[in-house]
mmCIF file of C-alpha atoms in Angstrom:
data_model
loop_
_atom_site.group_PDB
_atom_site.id
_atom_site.type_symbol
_atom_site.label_atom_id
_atom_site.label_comp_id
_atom_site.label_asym_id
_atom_site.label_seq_id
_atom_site.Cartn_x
_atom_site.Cartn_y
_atom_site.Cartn_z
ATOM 1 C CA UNK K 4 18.600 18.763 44.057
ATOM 2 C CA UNK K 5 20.507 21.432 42.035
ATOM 3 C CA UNK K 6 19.366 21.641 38.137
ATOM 4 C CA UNK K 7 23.276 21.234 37.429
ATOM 5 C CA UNK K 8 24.035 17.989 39.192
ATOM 6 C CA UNK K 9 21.262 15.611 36.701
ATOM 7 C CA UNK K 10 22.821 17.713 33.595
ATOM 8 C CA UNK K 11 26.304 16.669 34.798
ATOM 9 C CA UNK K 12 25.529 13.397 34.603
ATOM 10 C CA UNK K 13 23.798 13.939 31.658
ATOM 11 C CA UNK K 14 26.595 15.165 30.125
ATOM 12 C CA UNK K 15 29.044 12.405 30.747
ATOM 13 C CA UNK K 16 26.917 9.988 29.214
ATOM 14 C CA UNK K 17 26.065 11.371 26.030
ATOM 15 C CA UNK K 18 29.581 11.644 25.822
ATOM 16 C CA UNK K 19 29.901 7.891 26.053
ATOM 17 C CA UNK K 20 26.820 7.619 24.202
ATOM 18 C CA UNK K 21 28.157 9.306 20.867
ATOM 19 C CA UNK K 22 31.192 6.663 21.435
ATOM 20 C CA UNK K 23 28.940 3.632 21.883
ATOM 21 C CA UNK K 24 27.136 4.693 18.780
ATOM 22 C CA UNK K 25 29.878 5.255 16.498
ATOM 23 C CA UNK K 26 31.276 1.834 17.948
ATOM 24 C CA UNK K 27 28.063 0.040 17.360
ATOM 25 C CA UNK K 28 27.655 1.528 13.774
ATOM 26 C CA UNK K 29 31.385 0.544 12.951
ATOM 27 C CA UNK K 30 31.437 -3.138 14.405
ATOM 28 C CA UNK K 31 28.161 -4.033 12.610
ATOM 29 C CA UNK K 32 29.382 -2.227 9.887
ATOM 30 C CA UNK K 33 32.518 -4.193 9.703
ATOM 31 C CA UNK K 34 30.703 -7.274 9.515
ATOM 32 C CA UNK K 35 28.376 -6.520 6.862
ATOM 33 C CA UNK K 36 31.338 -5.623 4.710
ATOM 34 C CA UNK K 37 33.343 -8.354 5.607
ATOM 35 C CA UNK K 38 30.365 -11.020 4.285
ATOM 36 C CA UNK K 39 29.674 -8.887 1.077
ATOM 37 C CA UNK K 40 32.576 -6.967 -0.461
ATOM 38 C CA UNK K 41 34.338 -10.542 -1.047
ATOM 39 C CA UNK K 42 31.295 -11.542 -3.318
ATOM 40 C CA UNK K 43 31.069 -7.761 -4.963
ATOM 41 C CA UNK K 44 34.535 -8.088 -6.074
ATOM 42 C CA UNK K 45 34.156 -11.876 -7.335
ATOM 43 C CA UNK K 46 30.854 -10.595 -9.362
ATOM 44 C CA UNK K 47 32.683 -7.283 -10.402
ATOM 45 C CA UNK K 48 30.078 -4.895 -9.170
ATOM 46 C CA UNK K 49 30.157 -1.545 -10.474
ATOM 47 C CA UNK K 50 30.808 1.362 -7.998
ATOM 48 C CA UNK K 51 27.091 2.970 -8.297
ATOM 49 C CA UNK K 52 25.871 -0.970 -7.854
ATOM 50 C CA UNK K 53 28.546 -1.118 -4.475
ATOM 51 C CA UNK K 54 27.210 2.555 -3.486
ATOM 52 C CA UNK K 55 23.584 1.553 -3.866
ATOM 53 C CA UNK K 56 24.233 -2.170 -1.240
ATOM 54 C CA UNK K 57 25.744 0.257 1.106
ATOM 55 C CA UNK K 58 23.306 3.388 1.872
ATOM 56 C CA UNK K 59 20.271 0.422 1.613
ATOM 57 C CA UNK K 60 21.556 -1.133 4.782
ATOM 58 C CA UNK K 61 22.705 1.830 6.353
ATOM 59 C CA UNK K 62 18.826 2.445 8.306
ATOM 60 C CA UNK K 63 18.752 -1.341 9.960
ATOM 61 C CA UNK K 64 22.573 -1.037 10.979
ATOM 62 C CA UNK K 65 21.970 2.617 12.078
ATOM 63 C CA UNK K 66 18.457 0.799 14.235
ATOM 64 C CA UNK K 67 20.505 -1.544 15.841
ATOM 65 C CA UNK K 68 23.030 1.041 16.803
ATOM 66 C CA UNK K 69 20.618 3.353 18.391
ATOM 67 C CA UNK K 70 19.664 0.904 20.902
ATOM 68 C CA UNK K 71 22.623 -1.384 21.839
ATOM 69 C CA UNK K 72 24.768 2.087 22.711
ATOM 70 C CA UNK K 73 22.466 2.479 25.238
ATOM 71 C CA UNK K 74 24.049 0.355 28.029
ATOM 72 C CA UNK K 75 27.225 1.314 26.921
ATOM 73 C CA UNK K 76 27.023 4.420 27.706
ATOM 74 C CA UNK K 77 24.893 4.264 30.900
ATOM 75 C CA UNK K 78 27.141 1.332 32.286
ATOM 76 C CA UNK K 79 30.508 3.166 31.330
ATOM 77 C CA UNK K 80 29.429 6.686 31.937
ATOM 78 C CA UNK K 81 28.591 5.466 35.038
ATOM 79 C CA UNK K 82 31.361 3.608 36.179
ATOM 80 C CA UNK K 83 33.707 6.694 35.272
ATOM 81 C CA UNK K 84 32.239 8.844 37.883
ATOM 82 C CA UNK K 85 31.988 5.611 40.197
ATOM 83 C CA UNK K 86 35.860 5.599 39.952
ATOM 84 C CA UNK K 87 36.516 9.087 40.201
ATOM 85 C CA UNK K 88 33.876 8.992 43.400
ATOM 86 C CA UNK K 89 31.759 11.412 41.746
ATOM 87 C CA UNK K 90 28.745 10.056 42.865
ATOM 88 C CA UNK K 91 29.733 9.051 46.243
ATOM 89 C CA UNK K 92 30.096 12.779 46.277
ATOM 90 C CA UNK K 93 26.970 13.706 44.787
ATOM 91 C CA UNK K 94 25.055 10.698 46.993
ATOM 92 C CA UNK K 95 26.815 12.160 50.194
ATOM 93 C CA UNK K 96 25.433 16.042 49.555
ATOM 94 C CA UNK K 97 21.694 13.859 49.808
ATOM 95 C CA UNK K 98 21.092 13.488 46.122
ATOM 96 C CA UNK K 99 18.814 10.735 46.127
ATOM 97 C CA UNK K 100 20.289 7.628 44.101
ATOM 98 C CA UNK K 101 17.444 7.336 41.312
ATOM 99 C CA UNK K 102 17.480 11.166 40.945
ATOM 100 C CA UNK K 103 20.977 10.245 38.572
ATOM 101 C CA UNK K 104 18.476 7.777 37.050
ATOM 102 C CA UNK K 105 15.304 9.334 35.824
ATOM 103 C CA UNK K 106 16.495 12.221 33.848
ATOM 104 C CA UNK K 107 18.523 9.828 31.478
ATOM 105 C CA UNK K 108 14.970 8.075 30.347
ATOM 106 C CA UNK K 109 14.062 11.895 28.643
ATOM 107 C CA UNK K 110 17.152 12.011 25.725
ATOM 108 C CA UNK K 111 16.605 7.957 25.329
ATOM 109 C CA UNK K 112 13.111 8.409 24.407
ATOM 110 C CA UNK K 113 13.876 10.888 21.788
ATOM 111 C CA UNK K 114 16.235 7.772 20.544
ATOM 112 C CA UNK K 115 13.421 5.684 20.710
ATOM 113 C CA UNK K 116 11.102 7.589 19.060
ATOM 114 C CA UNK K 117 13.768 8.243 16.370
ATOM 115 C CA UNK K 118 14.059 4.212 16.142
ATOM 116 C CA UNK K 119 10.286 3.902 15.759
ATOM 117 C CA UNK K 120 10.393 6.486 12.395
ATOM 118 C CA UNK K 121 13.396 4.317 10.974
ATOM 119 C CA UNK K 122 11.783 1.194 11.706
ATOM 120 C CA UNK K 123 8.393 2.415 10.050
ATOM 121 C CA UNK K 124 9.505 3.013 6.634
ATOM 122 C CA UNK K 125 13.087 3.863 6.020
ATOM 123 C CA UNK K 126 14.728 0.522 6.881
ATOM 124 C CA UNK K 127 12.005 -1.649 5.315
ATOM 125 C CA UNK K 128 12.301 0.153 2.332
ATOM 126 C CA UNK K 129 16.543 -0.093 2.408
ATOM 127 C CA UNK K 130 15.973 -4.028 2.802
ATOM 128 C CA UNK K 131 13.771 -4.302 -0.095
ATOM 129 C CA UNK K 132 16.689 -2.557 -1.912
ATOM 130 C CA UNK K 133 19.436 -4.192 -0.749
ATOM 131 C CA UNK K 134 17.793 -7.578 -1.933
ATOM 132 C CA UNK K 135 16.837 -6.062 -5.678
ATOM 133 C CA UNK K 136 20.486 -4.733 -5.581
ATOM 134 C CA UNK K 137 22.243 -7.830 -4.776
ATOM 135 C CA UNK K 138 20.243 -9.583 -7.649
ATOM 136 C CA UNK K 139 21.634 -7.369 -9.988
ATOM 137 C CA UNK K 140 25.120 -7.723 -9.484
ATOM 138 C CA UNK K 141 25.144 -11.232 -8.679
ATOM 139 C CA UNK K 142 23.053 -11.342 -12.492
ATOM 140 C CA UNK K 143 19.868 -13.017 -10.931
ATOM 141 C CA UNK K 144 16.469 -12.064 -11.584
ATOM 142 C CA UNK K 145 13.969 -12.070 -8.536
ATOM 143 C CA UNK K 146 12.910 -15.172 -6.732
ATOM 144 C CA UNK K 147 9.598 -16.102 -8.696
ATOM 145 C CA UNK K 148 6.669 -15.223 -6.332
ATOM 146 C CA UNK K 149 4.467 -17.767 -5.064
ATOM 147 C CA UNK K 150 1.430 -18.759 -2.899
ATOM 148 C CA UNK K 151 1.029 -21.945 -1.025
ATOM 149 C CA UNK K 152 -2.193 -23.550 0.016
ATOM 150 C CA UNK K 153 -3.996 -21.506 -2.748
ATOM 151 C CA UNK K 154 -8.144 -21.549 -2.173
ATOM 152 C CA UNK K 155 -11.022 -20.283 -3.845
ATOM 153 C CA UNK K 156 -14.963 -21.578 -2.812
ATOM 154 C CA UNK K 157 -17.205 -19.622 -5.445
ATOM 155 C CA UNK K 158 -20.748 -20.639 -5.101
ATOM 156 C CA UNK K 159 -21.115 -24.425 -6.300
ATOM 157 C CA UNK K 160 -17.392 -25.146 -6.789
ATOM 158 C CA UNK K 161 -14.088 -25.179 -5.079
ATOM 159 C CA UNK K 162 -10.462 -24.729 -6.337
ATOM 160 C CA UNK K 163 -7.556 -25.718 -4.506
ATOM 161 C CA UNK K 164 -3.769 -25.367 -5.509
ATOM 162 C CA UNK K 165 -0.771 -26.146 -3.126
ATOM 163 C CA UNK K 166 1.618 -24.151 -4.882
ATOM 164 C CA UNK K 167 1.029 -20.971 -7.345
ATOM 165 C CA UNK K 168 3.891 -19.679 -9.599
ATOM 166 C CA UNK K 169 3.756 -16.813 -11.498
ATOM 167 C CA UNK K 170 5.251 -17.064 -14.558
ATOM 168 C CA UNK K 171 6.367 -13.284 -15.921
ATOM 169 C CA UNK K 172 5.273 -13.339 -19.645
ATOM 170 C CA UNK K 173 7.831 -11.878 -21.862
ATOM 171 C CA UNK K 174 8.158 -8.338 -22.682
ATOM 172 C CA UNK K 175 5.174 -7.560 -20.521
ATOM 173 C CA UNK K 176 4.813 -5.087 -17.849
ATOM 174 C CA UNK K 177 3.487 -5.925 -14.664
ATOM 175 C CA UNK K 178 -0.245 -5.976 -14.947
ATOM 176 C CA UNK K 179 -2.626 -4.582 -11.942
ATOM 177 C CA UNK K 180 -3.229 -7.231 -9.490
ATOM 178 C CA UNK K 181 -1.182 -9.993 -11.628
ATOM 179 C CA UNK K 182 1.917 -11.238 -9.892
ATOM 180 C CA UNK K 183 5.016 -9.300 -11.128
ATOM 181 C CA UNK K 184 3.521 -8.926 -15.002
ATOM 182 C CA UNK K 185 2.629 -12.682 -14.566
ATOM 183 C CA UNK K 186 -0.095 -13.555 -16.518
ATOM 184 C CA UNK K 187 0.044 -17.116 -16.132
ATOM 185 C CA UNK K 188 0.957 -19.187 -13.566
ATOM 186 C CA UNK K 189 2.010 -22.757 -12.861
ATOM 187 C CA UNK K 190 -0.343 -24.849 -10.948
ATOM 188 C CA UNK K 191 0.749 -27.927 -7.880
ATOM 189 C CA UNK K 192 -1.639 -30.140 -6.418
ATOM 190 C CA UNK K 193 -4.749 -28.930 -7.870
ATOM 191 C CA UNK K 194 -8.210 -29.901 -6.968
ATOM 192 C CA UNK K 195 -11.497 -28.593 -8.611
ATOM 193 C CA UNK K 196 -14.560 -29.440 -7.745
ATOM 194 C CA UNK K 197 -18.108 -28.756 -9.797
ATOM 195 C CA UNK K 198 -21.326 -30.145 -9.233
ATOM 196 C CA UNK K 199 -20.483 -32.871 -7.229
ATOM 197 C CA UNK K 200 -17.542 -33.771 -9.957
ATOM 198 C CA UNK K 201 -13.715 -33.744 -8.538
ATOM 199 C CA UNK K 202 -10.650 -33.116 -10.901
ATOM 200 C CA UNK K 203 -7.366 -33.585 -9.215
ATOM 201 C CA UNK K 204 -4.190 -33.373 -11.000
ATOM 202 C CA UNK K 205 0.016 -33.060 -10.224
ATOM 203 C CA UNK K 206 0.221 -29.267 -12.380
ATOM 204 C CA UNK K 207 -1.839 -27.265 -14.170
ATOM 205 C CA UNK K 208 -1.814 -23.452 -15.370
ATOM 206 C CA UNK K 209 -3.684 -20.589 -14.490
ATOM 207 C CA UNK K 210 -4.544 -18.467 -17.114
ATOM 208 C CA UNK K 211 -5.606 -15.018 -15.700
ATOM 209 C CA UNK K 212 -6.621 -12.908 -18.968
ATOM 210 C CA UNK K 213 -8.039 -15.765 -20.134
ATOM 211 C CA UNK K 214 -9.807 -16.269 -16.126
ATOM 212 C CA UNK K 215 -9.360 -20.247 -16.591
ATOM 213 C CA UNK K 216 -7.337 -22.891 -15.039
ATOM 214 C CA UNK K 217 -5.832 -25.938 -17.265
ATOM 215 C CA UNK K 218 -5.468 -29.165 -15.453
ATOM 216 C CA UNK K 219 -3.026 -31.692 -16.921
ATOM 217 C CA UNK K 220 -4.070 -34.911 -17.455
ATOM 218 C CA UNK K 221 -6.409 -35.102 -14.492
ATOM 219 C CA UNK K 222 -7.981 -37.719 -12.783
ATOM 220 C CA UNK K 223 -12.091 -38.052 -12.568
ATOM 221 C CA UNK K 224 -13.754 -38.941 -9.206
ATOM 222 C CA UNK K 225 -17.680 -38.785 -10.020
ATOM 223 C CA UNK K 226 -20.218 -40.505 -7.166
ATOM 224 C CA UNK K 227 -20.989 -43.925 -7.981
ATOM 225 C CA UNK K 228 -18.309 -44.518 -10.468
ATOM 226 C CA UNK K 229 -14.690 -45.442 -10.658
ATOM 227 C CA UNK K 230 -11.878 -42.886 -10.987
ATOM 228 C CA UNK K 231 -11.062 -42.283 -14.508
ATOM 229 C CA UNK K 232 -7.806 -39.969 -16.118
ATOM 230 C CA UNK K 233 -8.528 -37.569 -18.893
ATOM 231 C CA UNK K 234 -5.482 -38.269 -20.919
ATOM 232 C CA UNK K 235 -6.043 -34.425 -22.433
ATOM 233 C CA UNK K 236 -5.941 -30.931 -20.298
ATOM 234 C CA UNK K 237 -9.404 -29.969 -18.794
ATOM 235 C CA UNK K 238 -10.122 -26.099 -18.634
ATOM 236 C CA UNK K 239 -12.093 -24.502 -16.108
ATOM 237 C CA UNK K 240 -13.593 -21.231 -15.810
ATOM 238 C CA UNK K 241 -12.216 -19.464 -12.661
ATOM 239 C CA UNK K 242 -12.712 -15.853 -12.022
ATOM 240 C CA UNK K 243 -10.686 -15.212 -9.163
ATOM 241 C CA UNK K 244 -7.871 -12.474 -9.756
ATOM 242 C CA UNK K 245 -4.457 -13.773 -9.736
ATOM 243 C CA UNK K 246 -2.763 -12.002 -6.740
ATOM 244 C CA UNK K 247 0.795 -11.473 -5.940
ATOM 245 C CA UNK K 248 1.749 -13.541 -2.548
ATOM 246 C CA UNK K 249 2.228 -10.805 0.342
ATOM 247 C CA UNK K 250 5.715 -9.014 0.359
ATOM 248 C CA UNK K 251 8.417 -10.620 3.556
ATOM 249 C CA UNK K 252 7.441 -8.502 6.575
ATOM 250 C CA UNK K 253 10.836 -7.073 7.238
ATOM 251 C CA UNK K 254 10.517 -5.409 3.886
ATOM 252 C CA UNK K 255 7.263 -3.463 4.289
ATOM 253 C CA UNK K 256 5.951 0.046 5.630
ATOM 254 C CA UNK K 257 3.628 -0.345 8.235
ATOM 255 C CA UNK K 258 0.419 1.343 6.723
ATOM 256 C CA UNK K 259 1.227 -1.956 4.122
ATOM 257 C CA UNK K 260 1.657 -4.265 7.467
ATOM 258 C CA UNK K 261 -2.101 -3.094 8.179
ATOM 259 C CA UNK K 262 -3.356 -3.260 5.247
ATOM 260 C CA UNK K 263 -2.138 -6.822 4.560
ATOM 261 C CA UNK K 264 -3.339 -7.830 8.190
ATOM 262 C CA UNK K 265 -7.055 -6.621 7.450
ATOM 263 C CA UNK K 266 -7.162 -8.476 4.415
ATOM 264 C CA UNK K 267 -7.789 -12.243 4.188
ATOM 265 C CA UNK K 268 -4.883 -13.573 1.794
ATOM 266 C CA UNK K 269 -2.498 -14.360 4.672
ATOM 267 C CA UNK K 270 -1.600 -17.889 5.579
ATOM 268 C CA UNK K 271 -1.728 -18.615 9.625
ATOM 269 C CA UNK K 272 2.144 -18.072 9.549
ATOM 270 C CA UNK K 273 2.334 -15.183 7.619
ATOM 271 C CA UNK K 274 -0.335 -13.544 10.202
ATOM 272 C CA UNK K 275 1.753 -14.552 12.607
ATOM 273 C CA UNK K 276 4.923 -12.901 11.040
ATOM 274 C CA UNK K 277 2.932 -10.058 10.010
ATOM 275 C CA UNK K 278 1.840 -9.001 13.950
ATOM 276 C CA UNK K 279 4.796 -9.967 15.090
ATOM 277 C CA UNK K 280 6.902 -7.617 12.827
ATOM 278 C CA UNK K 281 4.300 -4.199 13.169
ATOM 279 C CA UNK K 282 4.319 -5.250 17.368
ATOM 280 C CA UNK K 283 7.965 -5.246 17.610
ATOM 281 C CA UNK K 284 8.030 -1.855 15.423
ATOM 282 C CA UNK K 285 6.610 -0.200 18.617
ATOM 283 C CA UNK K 286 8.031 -2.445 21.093
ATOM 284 C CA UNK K 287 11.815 -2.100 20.137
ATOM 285 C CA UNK K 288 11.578 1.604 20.228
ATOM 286 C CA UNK K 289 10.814 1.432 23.986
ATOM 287 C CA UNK K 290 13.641 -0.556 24.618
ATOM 288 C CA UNK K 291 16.470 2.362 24.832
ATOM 289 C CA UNK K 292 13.923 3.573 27.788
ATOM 290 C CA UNK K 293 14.047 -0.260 29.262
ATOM 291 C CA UNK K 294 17.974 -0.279 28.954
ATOM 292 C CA UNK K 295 18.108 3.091 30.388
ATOM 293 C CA UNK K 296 16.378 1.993 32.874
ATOM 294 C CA UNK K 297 18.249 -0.863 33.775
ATOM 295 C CA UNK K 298 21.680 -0.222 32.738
ATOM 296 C CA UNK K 299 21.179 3.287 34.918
ATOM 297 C CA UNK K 300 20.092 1.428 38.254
ATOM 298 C CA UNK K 301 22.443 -1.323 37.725
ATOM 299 C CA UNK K 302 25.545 1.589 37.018
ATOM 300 C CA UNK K 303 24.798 2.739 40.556
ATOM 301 C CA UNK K 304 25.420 -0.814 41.862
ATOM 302 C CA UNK K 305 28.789 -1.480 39.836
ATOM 303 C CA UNK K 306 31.656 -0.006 41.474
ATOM 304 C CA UNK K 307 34.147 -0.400 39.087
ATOM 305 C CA UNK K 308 34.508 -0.126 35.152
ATOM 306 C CA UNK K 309 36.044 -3.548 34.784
ATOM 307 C CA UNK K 310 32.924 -4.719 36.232
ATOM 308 C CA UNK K 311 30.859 -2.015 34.261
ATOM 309 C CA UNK K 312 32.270 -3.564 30.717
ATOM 310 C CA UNK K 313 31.285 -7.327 31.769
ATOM 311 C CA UNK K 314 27.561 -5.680 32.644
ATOM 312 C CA UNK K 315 27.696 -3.924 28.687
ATOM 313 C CA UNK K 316 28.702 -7.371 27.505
ATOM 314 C CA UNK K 317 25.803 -9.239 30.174
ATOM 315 C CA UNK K 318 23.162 -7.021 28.688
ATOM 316 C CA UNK K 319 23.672 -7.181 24.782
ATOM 317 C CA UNK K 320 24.021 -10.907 25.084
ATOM 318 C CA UNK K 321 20.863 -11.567 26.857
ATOM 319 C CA UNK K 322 19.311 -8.745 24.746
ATOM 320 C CA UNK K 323 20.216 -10.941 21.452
ATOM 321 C CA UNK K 324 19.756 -14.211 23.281
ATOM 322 C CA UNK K 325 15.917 -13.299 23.922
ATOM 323 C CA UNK K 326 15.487 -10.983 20.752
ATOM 324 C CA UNK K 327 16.508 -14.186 18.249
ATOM 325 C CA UNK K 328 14.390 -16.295 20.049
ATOM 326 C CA UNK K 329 11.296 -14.589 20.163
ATOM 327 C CA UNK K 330 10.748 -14.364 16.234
ATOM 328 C CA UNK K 331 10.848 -18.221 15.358
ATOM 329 C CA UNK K 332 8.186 -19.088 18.834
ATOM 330 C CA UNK K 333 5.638 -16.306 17.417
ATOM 331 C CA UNK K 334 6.341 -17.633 13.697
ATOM 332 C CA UNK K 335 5.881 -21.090 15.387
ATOM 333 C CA UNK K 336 2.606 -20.175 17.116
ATOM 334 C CA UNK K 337 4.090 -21.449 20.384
ATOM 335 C CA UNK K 338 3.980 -17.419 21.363
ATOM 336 C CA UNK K 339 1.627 -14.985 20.523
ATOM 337 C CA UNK K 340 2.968 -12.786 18.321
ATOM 338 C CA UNK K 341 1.872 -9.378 20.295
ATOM 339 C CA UNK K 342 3.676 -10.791 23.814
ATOM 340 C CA UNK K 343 6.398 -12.281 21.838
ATOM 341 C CA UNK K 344 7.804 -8.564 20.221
ATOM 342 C CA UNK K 345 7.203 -7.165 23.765
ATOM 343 C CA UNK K 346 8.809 -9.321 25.678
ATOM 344 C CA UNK K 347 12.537 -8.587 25.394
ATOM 345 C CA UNK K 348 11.308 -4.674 26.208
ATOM 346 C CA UNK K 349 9.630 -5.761 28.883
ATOM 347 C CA UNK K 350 12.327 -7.978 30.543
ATOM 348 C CA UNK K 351 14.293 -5.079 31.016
ATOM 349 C CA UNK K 352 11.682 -2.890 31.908
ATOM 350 C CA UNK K 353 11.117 -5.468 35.252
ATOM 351 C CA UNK K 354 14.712 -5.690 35.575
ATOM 352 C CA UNK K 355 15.140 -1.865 35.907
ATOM 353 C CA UNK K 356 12.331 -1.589 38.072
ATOM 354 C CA UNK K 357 13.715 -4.162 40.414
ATOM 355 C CA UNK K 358 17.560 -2.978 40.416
ATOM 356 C CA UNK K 359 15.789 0.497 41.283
ATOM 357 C CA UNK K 360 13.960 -1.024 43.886
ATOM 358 C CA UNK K 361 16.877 -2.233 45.117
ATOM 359 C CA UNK K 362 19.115 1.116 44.602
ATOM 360 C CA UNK K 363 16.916 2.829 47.168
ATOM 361 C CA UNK K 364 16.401 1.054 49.813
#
């Protein structure tokens, strides 16, 4: 087959690529604008503050775009040679039908692997701003940080707290390993338990310069005798380091995805939310090959662009459909986490493979 006739098809959809991605960009765009620009004018946002929201988003918009022009283009690059019987020409002079296919997976890997550096670090990082921006001008400090299902098992004791607040102390800084300058922290549902001894109480506070926890008013279970309440605070020694909760997964590099992941402060979910978010940093990438894929086989099939357009709108709906879903059955546990970010990649990958398959026979 002649070098030219792969680089003419090439050609025309690259063309329609550059469309779909400056369509993509603008519609999600659009939206983001339309749900924020409402609330930066009602909390009279400054234009650095404005300026800041906007180039924070810009790396997850510009992510999305990368890979939902994909089938655009394909489909309706496609379909405009279909109508002009372009590629009944080129199939007639024996160009085999997946030799149009195969050299479009090359330029849609370099998107991929452009998607896979965004993903790693630049969008994370925008989110996190975004967030801390939005704070500002809506005049909101941070949410407080806290840990659920807190638990430390030192040699001959135990201490248990269902909820840990951190408490920023005034005019502090943030300290090393304290969360957000906290050094205290409000206590739920503690338990302690020492030499055989359990103290239970609603709240307490952790002091962590002191290295002591304060129970209020807790209640006394000893072996052998009734349960008793301390109508003062009780104060423990307890020399664990108070530890910010992990960071939300979308927000993080992922050298800090690892790093969190081969430590041990991670609840079951947040594991789960923590493999799932580094696995679908290097599945997603591989989905512009998986659409290319697809949408190229399946452009073959379609004869006309009518038909090409309903196949663009086919594709980013199931795309979505399975892409939302995934998250919440990994976060769930009803999914493992791994299979669960591969899995839209790899639905397309099977579909391509099939609809070639089928192509040339």
């Amino acid at each position: 087959m002649p070098s030219t006739l792969p680089r003419y098809v090439l050609t025309e959809v690259l063309k329609m690529y550059a469309a779909g991605l400056a369509l993509m960009f603008a519609l999600q765009l659009a939206d983001t604008l339309s749900s924020t620009v409402g609330q930066a004018f009602a909390y009279d946002a400054s234009f650095s503050e404005a300026t800041a929201a906007f180039f924070a988003i810009l790396p997850t918009i510009l992510n999305r775009s990368l890979v939902l022009a994909v089938p655009f283009a394909i489909l309706l690059g496609l379909s405009r040679l279909q109508h002009d019987s372009e590629v009944k020409a080129l199939l007639a002079a024996g160009v085999r039908p997946l030799g149009l296919v195969w050299p479009l997976l090359l330029p849609f890997s370099i998107v991929g692997l452009l998607a896979f550096w965004n993903a790693a670090s630049v969008a994370p990082a925008g989110l996190d701003r975004w967030d801390r921006t939005w704070y500002g001008i809506i005049g909101l400090s941070a949410p407080i940080p806290t840990r659920t299902n807190y638990t430390y098992a030192p040699p001959g004791a135990l201490y248990y707290a269902g909820q840990v607040t951190g408490q920023p102390a005034q005019g502090t800084q943030p300290a090393q390993g304290t969360q957000s300058g906290a050094r205290t922290a409000q206590l739920a549902g503690v338990m302690v338990q020492r030499e055989g001894t359990i103290y239970t109480a609603n709240s307490g506070v952790w002091d962590a310069g002191a290295r002591t926890w304060t129970l209020d008013a807790p209640w006394v279970t000893t072996p052998g005798q009734p349960p008793r309440q301390e109508l003062r605070p009780l104060t423990f020694a307890q020399t664990d380091t108070l530890q910010p909760p992990p960071p939300e997964a979308k927000k993080v590099s992922n050298a800090l995805l690892r790093r969190e992941l081969a430590g041990t402060a991670l609840t079951p979910q947040q594991r789960r939310e923590y493999v799932y978010t580094l696995a679908s940093r290097y599945a997603d990438p591989f989905t512009p090959v998986a659409f290319a894929l697809a949408a190229g086989a399946l452009g073959l099939i379609l004869r006309h662009r009518a038909a090409a357009m309903a196949g663009v709108i086919v594709f980013l709906a199931s795309f979505y459909a399975v892409w939302f879903t995934m998250p919440k059955l990994a976060s769930a546990g009803a999914v493992d986490p791994t299979l669960a970010a591969w899995i839209p990649s790899l639905l397309f990958a099977g579909l391509g493979l099939a609809l070639a398959w089928r192509v040339n026979r």
